[in-house]
């Protein structure tokens, strides 16, 4: 029988559908319940820990519960005009007939509607404003991005009120609004406009997520900031070891693989509770099992899986080391010490150590577990740093 593909069993590079998530049930429930109750939330957390997957699952729940939903990923949206277009499209997609017309328009690159379709669009424009057409006419929003963006930001409320629905709007990678490159215009002005419009949207709940925690904290944490106290900050809970164990066993079982106790212990330990790292080592371990034609996972295969994971991620890990190096002149030294569980401050001036740690923390690569206790979040990165040969 053909074997299941490792990357299908243990995907590593995309948000996962809810049925493939290990653990996270509580997070999804809590987030879904909160936004369905009308409150706003900000899910902040390091990269590759499952924020998008969890928020999408919560959104799917809301949709199932009869809510309108819309989702945007700012990493994929280049400028204000595109933001306006995407938001209008995601919002009106809640109406099935508009959704169908929109879908056809997207495929054809222009509005294709028969007489009935044209009537639907015209009627919607009547109700919701002429600007609605930007969803159907690529490039139109570019003519006046600011006006269209204002329109788009207010549309979720308009459509929710019209249809007697509550809408949940999920904006992923929200810190991009404050990106110094100003993709959507001046961050200060933009966030103020957004806040003003969102504030007047009683039928909309906002779910924000992002991987640059310090920027999100700046945006939402302080009263004087544009989004000060607009949404409660939440972090995803750690995924319990028992959940990892049973989740991994279930995934391996899909390909009729059994896993030895020692191998399972090792897999969970190597993953260090980090979702993507655990999945990557499991994926590569499964691939090793396929290569040797085995359906039993033992500790040797896990070790080979780890090596193969490190090798496969080498380019990214090297880029990350570069990012660390750029954070501060002592950042790499300190990161290595943290990885080696040595005292990070040794023979450094405290002001230097403090700045380097701060820089590192802002990269989202390290977390503080307690006073003077730091940890490299991704165990594969920690290993890479430990094995890095400082003398070339
Ligand atoms: N609950 C989970 N169970 C198993 N794997 C998970 C889980 N959550 C996340 N992952 C792993 O992490 C990867 C990234 O997930 P996701 O995109 O949801 O995270 P993210 O925090 O949004 O990442 P990014 O920082 O890239 O936006 C997934 O492809 C998967 O390998
Ligand atoms: Mg994400």
XYZ file of C-alpha atoms and ligand atoms in Angstrom:
424
model
C 0.000 0.000 0.000
C 1.257 3.498 -0.786
C 2.484 5.332 2.275
C 1.062 8.575 3.542
C 3.249 11.552 2.757
C 5.255 12.872 5.673
C 4.416 16.509 4.917
C 0.696 15.692 4.866
C 0.863 13.930 8.214
C 3.026 16.609 9.792
C 2.645 19.862 7.870
C 5.099 22.581 8.844
C 4.673 25.606 6.735
C 1.042 26.581 6.659
C -1.681 27.214 9.178
C -3.371 23.911 9.938
C -7.054 23.107 9.694
C -8.598 22.508 13.122
C -8.758 18.744 12.670
C -4.974 18.528 12.320
C -4.169 20.645 15.365
C -2.704 18.891 18.358
C -4.159 20.295 21.592
C -5.437 23.900 21.410
C -9.069 22.934 21.994
C -9.289 25.245 25.015
C -7.680 28.150 23.203
C -10.029 27.832 20.258
C -13.081 27.588 22.491
C -12.069 30.529 24.600
C -11.263 32.786 21.660
C -14.419 31.817 19.776
C -16.620 32.330 22.829
C -15.083 35.712 23.597
C -15.443 37.168 20.118
C -18.931 35.717 19.744
C -19.803 37.504 22.971
C -18.817 40.762 21.278
C -15.409 41.400 22.854
C -12.174 42.145 21.000
C -9.019 40.089 21.406
C -5.368 40.344 20.493
C -3.514 37.062 20.157
C 0.183 37.843 20.468
C 2.858 35.222 20.354
C 6.100 34.153 18.771
C 6.378 32.924 15.220
C 5.214 29.475 14.180
C 3.346 28.660 17.350
C -0.106 28.284 15.845
C -1.699 31.721 16.180
C -3.178 31.757 12.693
C -4.409 28.165 12.915
C -6.106 28.801 16.242
C -7.712 32.084 15.160
C -8.944 30.546 11.909
C -10.442 27.655 13.846
C -12.175 30.107 16.187
C -13.490 31.988 13.165
C -14.789 28.764 11.626
C -16.633 28.121 14.868
C -18.212 31.566 14.800
C -19.274 31.016 11.212
C -20.853 27.717 12.153
C -22.647 29.541 14.931
C -24.311 31.810 12.373
C -21.930 34.753 12.628
C -20.606 36.690 9.686
C -16.817 36.389 9.485
C -14.027 38.036 7.527
C -10.271 37.464 7.598
C -7.282 39.445 6.374
C -3.581 38.644 6.509
C -1.567 41.845 6.381
C 1.596 39.962 5.366
C -0.126 39.470 2.008
C -1.461 42.967 1.541
C 0.940 45.450 0.039
C -0.730 48.832 0.344
C -3.780 50.804 1.437
C -5.681 50.258 -1.826
C -5.225 46.500 -1.599
C -6.225 46.575 2.028
C -9.451 48.346 1.093
C -10.172 45.898 -1.741
C -9.453 42.833 0.371
C -11.536 44.042 3.281
C -14.521 44.874 1.082
C -14.267 41.514 -0.685
C -13.959 39.537 2.561
C -16.869 41.408 4.080
C -19.362 41.102 1.241
C -18.442 37.440 0.767
C -20.787 36.827 3.693
C -23.688 37.289 1.327
C -23.813 34.114 -0.765
C -24.932 35.752 -4.024
C -22.304 38.474 -3.845
C -19.808 35.810 -2.901
C -20.526 33.882 -6.110
C -20.274 36.956 -8.320
C -17.075 37.955 -6.563
C -15.622 34.524 -7.126
C -16.324 34.690 -10.848
C -14.964 38.233 -11.058
C -11.741 37.101 -9.379
C -11.273 34.276 -11.828
C -11.926 36.457 -14.864
C -10.021 39.479 -13.560
C -13.098 41.671 -14.130
C -16.745 41.816 -13.250
C -18.693 39.205 -15.181
C -22.313 39.236 -14.263
C -25.430 38.385 -16.152
C -28.443 40.663 -15.830
C -29.467 39.051 -12.543
C -25.937 39.349 -11.181
C -25.692 42.990 -12.218
C -28.934 43.691 -10.394
C -27.537 42.066 -7.236
C -24.410 44.224 -7.372
C -26.345 47.415 -8.088
C -28.739 46.715 -5.270
C -25.850 46.051 -2.898
C -24.242 49.333 -3.964
C -27.492 51.075 -3.254
C -27.582 49.683 0.234
C -23.917 49.672 1.118
C -22.436 52.472 -0.969
C -21.063 52.876 -4.480
C -17.541 52.258 -3.249
C -18.449 48.591 -2.987
C -17.415 48.247 -6.616
C -13.719 48.244 -5.694
C -14.131 44.559 -4.875
C -15.080 43.896 -8.491
C -12.786 46.334 -10.271
C -9.126 45.648 -9.636
C -7.144 48.877 -9.607
C -10.081 51.139 -8.870
C -9.161 51.559 -5.202
C -5.724 52.856 -6.230
C -7.322 56.039 -7.483
C -8.179 57.184 -3.996
C -6.826 54.717 -1.433
C -7.612 56.838 1.571
C -11.266 57.314 0.724
C -11.742 53.651 -0.151
C -9.944 52.465 2.939
C -12.199 54.578 5.143
C -15.161 53.084 3.377
C -13.818 49.542 3.736
C -13.088 49.913 7.445
C -16.691 50.889 8.072
C -18.256 48.261 5.840
C -18.265 45.328 8.292
C -20.490 47.319 10.646
C -22.712 48.463 7.810
C -23.339 45.005 6.443
C -23.733 43.452 9.908
C -26.334 46.043 10.893
C -28.186 45.691 7.582
C -28.369 41.928 7.812
C -29.059 41.784 11.534
C -25.866 39.806 12.097
C -22.781 40.073 14.237
C -19.518 39.991 12.294
C -16.131 38.760 13.506
C -13.205 40.379 11.703
C -9.844 38.636 12.036
C -6.785 40.682 11.087
C -3.601 38.622 11.121
C -0.120 40.145 11.456
C -1.746 43.321 12.670
C 1.574 44.834 13.764
C 2.128 45.645 10.064
C -0.074 48.726 10.444
C 2.750 50.147 12.559
C 5.541 48.966 10.271
C 8.083 51.801 9.874
C 8.015 51.195 6.107
C 4.445 52.548 6.256
C 2.821 50.083 3.865
C -0.654 51.519 4.434
C 0.308 55.138 5.055
C 1.396 56.975 8.156
C 0.967 54.516 11.064
C -0.168 57.139 13.509
C -2.881 58.549 11.285
C -3.957 55.102 10.111
C -4.292 53.549 13.547
C -6.267 56.557 14.775
C -8.664 56.326 11.832
C -9.014 52.606 12.330
C -9.716 52.941 16.011
C -12.278 55.687 15.416
C -14.152 53.596 12.854
C -13.880 50.296 14.759
C -15.083 51.986 17.910
C -18.288 52.881 16.099
C -18.821 49.274 15.013
C -20.958 47.748 17.774
C -21.955 44.767 15.634
C -18.371 43.789 14.878
C -15.868 41.941 17.084
C -12.225 42.275 16.235
C -9.703 39.496 16.521
C -6.118 40.597 15.951
C -3.053 38.392 15.836
C 0.603 39.042 15.303
C 4.054 37.726 15.881
C 5.795 40.899 16.988
C 4.629 40.988 20.530
C 6.384 44.152 21.577
C 4.770 46.141 18.762
C 1.340 44.742 19.594
C 1.902 45.539 23.237
C 2.818 49.089 22.282
C -0.302 49.389 20.141
C -2.795 47.862 22.535
C -1.201 48.030 25.933
C -1.076 51.702 26.706
C -4.065 53.955 27.065
C -2.463 56.764 25.090
C -1.869 54.545 22.057
C -4.368 54.436 19.209
C -5.594 50.977 20.193
C -5.014 51.377 23.921
C -7.337 48.999 25.770
C -9.323 48.257 22.620
C -8.799 44.517 22.986
C -7.568 42.152 25.668
C -4.195 40.546 24.977
C -4.129 36.768 25.123
C -1.373 34.252 24.664
C -1.877 30.695 23.574
C -1.468 28.208 26.387
C 1.367 25.707 26.280
C 0.304 22.448 24.650
C 0.419 19.719 27.296
C 2.904 16.877 26.902
C 0.070 14.356 27.041
C -1.576 16.123 24.106
C 1.658 15.936 22.113
C 2.038 12.252 22.896
C -1.443 11.225 21.861
C -1.534 13.675 18.956
C 1.733 12.378 17.502
C 0.705 8.743 18.005
C -2.553 9.437 16.154
C -0.745 11.073 13.258
C 1.747 8.227 12.909
C -1.119 5.752 13.107
C -2.632 7.274 9.956
C 0.294 5.639 8.142
C -0.014 2.487 10.296
C 3.140 3.386 12.208
C 3.752 2.394 15.797
C 6.055 4.467 17.983
C 8.315 3.054 20.685
C 8.130 4.630 24.153
C 11.685 5.881 24.071
C 11.168 7.328 20.589
C 8.014 9.136 21.669
C 9.730 10.558 24.762
C 12.568 11.757 22.604
C 10.290 13.330 19.983
C 8.339 15.257 22.574
C 11.531 16.336 24.352
C 13.223 17.453 21.136
C 10.164 19.459 20.141
C 10.344 21.263 23.484
C 6.646 22.114 23.278
C 7.272 24.216 20.176
C 4.573 23.328 17.642
C 6.438 23.767 14.415
C 9.700 22.263 15.683
C 7.864 19.197 16.986
C 6.024 18.769 13.704
C 9.203 19.171 11.669
C 11.142 16.554 13.630
C 8.145 14.205 13.446
C 7.841 14.797 9.704
C 11.509 14.068 9.046
C 11.398 11.033 11.343
C 8.469 9.672 9.381
C 10.361 10.287 6.168
C 13.299 8.287 7.549
C 10.901 5.461 8.355
C 9.673 5.484 4.766
C 13.244 5.492 3.471
C 14.145 2.387 5.464
C 10.797 0.789 4.722
C 9.719 0.573 8.351
C 6.404 1.080 10.122
C 7.956 1.235 13.540
C 9.449 4.448 14.862
C 12.374 3.896 17.193
C 14.805 6.270 18.869
C 17.392 5.886 16.104
C 14.923 7.056 13.492
C 14.047 10.048 15.685
C 17.733 10.957 15.929
C 18.040 10.760 12.136
C 14.848 12.798 11.856
C 16.357 15.499 14.035
C 19.514 15.655 11.892
C 17.460 15.847 8.751
C 15.256 18.586 10.266
C 18.317 20.661 11.121
C 19.705 20.142 7.656
C 16.448 21.039 5.963
C 16.094 24.195 8.026
C 19.707 25.203 7.679
C 19.143 28.193 5.391
C 16.442 29.604 7.654
C 18.485 28.953 10.772
C 21.441 30.765 9.256
C 19.231 33.717 8.413
C 17.999 33.733 11.983
C 21.554 33.814 13.280
C 22.120 36.804 11.030
C 19.012 38.442 12.454
C 20.352 37.845 15.968
C 23.710 39.281 15.021
C 21.983 42.427 13.755
C 19.912 42.853 16.918
C 22.938 43.907 18.971
C 26.686 43.428 18.843
C 26.558 41.054 21.835
C 23.275 39.386 20.898
C 24.792 36.303 19.305
C 27.143 35.742 22.232
C 24.247 35.989 24.654
C 21.943 33.843 22.537
C 24.578 31.099 22.430
C 25.022 31.289 26.179
C 21.288 30.983 26.676
C 21.234 28.014 24.334
C 24.094 26.439 26.275
C 22.331 27.282 29.552
C 25.262 29.363 30.708
C 24.931 32.654 32.543
C 24.224 35.129 29.732
C 25.642 38.203 31.489
C 29.084 36.875 32.367
C 31.859 39.492 31.837
C 29.568 41.910 30.041
C 28.729 45.390 31.234
C 25.197 45.185 32.558
C 23.990 47.934 30.241
C 25.322 45.991 27.238
C 23.801 42.732 28.444
C 20.492 44.473 29.050
C 20.396 46.014 25.586
C 21.410 42.798 23.895
C 18.711 40.877 25.751
C 16.134 43.505 24.881
C 17.129 43.332 21.223
C 16.888 39.555 21.326
C 13.540 39.670 23.019
C 12.201 41.944 20.299
C 13.115 39.399 17.668
C 10.680 37.086 19.455
C 13.345 34.376 19.548
C 13.815 34.226 23.291
C 11.374 34.164 26.156
C 11.821 34.913 29.810
C 10.673 32.151 32.121
C 11.520 33.973 35.334
C 13.951 36.479 36.805
C 17.265 36.014 34.968
C 15.901 32.899 33.298
C 15.816 32.961 29.531
C 15.108 30.335 26.933
C 15.482 30.084 23.163
C 11.954 29.389 22.072
C 12.611 27.152 19.091
C 14.545 24.062 20.218
C 15.961 23.592 16.713
C 17.425 27.080 16.836
C 18.783 26.383 20.330
C 20.499 23.269 19.038
C 21.828 25.093 15.985
C 23.269 27.811 18.252
C 24.838 25.239 20.568
C 26.468 23.515 17.647
C 27.583 26.735 15.995
C 31.367 26.738 15.808
C 32.422 30.202 16.932
C 35.897 29.792 15.476
C 34.729 28.879 11.975
N -1.632 22.757 17.548
C -0.711 22.391 16.646
N -0.469 21.092 16.392
C 0.468 20.733 15.514
N 1.221 21.594 14.821
C 1.034 22.892 15.019
C 0.051 23.359 15.922
N 0.083 24.697 15.895
C 1.029 25.052 15.023
N 1.608 23.970 14.485
C 2.744 23.958 13.554
O 3.168 25.276 13.350
C 3.059 25.654 11.968
C 2.624 27.094 11.879
O 1.283 27.261 12.328
P 0.573 28.672 12.198
O 0.807 29.222 10.852
O -0.804 28.536 12.672
O 1.415 29.480 13.285
P 1.614 31.050 13.404
O 1.950 31.291 14.841
O 0.470 31.768 12.841
O 2.906 31.230 12.508
P 3.484 32.565 11.792
O 4.389 33.181 12.789
O 4.241 32.032 10.616
O 2.334 33.424 11.427
C 2.100 24.667 11.378
O 2.339 24.433 10.000
C 2.404 23.409 12.187
O 3.558 22.783 11.720
Mg 0.403 33.252 11.382
